CSV table of C-alpha atoms in Angstrom, one decimal:
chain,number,residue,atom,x,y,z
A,1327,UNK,CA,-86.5,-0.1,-74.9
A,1328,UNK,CA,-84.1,2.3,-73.4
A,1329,UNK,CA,-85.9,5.2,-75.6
A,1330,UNK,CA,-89.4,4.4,-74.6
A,1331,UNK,CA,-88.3,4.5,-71.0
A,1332,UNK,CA,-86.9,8.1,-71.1
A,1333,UNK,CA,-89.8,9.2,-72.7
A,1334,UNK,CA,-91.9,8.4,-70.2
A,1335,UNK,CA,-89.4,9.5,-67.8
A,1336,UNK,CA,-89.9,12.9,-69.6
A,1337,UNK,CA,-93.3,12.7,-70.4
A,1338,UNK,CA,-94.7,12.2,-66.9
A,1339,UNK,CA,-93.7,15.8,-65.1
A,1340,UNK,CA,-93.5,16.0,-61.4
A,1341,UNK,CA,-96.1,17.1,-59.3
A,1342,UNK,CA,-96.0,18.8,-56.5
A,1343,UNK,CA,-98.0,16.8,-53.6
A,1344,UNK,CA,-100.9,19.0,-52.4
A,1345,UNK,CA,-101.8,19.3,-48.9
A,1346,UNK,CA,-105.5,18.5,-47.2
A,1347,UNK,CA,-107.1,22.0,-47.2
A,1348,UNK,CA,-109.3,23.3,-44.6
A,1349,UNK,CA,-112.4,22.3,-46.6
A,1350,UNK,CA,-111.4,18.8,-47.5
A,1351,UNK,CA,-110.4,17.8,-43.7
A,1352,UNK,CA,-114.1,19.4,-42.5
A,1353,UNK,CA,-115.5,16.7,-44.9
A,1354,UNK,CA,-113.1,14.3,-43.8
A,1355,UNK,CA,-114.1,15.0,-39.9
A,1356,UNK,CA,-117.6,14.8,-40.9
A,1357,UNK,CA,-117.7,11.1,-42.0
A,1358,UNK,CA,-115.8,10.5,-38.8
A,1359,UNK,CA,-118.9,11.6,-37.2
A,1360,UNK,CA,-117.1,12.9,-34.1
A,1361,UNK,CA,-115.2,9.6,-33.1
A,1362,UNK,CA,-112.7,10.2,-30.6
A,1363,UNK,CA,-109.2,9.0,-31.5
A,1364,UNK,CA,-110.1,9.2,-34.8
A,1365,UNK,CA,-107.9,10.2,-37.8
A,1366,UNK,CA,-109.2,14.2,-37.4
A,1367,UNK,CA,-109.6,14.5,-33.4
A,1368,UNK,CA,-105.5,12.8,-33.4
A,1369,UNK,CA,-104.5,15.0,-35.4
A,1370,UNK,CA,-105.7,18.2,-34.2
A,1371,UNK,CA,-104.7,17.2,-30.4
A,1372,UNK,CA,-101.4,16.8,-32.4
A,1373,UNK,CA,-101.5,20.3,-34.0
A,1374,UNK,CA,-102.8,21.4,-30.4
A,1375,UNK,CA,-99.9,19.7,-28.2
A,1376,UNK,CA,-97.7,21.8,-31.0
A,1377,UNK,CA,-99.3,25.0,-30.4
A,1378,UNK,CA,-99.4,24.2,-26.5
A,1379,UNK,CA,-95.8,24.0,-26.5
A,1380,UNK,CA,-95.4,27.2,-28.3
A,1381,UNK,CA,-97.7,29.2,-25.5
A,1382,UNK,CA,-96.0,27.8,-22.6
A,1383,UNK,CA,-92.7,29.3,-24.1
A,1384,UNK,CA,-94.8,32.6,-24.3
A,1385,UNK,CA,-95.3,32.8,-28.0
A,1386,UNK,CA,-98.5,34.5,-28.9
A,1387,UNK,CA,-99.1,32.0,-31.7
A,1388,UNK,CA,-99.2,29.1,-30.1
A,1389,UNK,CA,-102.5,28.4,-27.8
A,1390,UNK,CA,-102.9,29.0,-23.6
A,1391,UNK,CA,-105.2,28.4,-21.3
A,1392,UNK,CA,-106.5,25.4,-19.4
A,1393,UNK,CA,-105.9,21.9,-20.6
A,1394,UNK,CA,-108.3,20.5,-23.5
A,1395,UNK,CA,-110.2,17.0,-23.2
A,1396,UNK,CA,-110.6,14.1,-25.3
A,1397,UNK,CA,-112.9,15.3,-28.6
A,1398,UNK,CA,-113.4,18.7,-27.7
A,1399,UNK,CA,-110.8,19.7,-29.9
A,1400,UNK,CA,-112.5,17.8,-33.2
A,1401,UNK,CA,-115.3,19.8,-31.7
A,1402,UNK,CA,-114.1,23.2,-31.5
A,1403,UNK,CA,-112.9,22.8,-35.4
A,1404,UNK,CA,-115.9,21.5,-36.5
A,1405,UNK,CA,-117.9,24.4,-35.1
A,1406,UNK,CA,-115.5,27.3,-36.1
A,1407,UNK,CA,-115.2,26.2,-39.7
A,1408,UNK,CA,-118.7,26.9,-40.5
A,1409,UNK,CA,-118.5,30.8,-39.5
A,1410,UNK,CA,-115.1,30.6,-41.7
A,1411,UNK,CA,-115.7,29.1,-45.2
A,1412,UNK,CA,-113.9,31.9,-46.5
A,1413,UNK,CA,-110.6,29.1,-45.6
A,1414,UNK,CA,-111.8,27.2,-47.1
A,1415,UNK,CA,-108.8,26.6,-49.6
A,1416,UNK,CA,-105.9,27.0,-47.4
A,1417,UNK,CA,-104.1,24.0,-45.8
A,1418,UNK,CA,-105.4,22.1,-42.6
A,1419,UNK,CA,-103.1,22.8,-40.6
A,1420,UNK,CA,-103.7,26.2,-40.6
A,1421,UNK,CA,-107.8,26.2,-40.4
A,1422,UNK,CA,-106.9,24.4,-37.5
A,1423,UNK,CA,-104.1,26.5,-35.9
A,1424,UNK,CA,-106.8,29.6,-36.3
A,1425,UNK,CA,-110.2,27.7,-35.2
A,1426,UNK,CA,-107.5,26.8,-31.7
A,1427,UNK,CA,-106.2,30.0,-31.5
A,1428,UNK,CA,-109.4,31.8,-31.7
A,1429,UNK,CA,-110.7,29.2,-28.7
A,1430,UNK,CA,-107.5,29.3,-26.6
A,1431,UNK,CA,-105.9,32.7,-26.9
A,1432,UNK,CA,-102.5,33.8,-25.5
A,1433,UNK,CA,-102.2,37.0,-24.3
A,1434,UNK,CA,-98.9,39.1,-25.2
A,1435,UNK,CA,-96.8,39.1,-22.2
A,1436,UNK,CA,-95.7,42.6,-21.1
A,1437,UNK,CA,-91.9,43.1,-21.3
């Protein structure tokens, strides 16, 4: 008994656990069919409070400008990842981070 367990200890290799990409949250959006406080619009409002945060300590890579409303966010991905498919493959986080960044710009600060 104790054998066949550490073969299948053995056998079974770890995996490591592979993130949403870009491509599979679009699809995952999609379904949502733009439902606020859904699973995609609270998560990018998450990723954008983040990236907020950043700007308003005067990090160019995080995201300025005026405030954002409920579901434009989900919006502004779901229209930028069209004219990007070449991101396809990379993780969601970052489709998003680039699709806000793009929309909501910080300027470098002079010092």
């Amino acid at each position: 008994m104790l054998t066949a367990l550490a073969v299948i200890g053995v056998s079974a290799p770890a995996r490591a656990q592979v993130g949403e990409t870009v491509a599979q949250f679009y699809k995952s959006c999609q379904a949502e069919g733009g439902r606020v406080n859904g699973r995609c619009d609270s998560y990018i409002e998450g990723a954008a409070d983040t990236l907020a945060a950043f700007g308003k300590g005067g990090n160019a890579n995080g995201i300025c400008g005026g405030g954002y409303n409920k579901g434009q966010l989900s919006r502004i991905f779901m229209a930028w990842v069209p004219s990007n498919r070449q991101v396809g493959s990379l993780p969601r986080l970052a489709g998003v981070t680039l699709a806000l960044r793009e929309h909501f710009p910080c300027r470098m600060r002079e010092q």
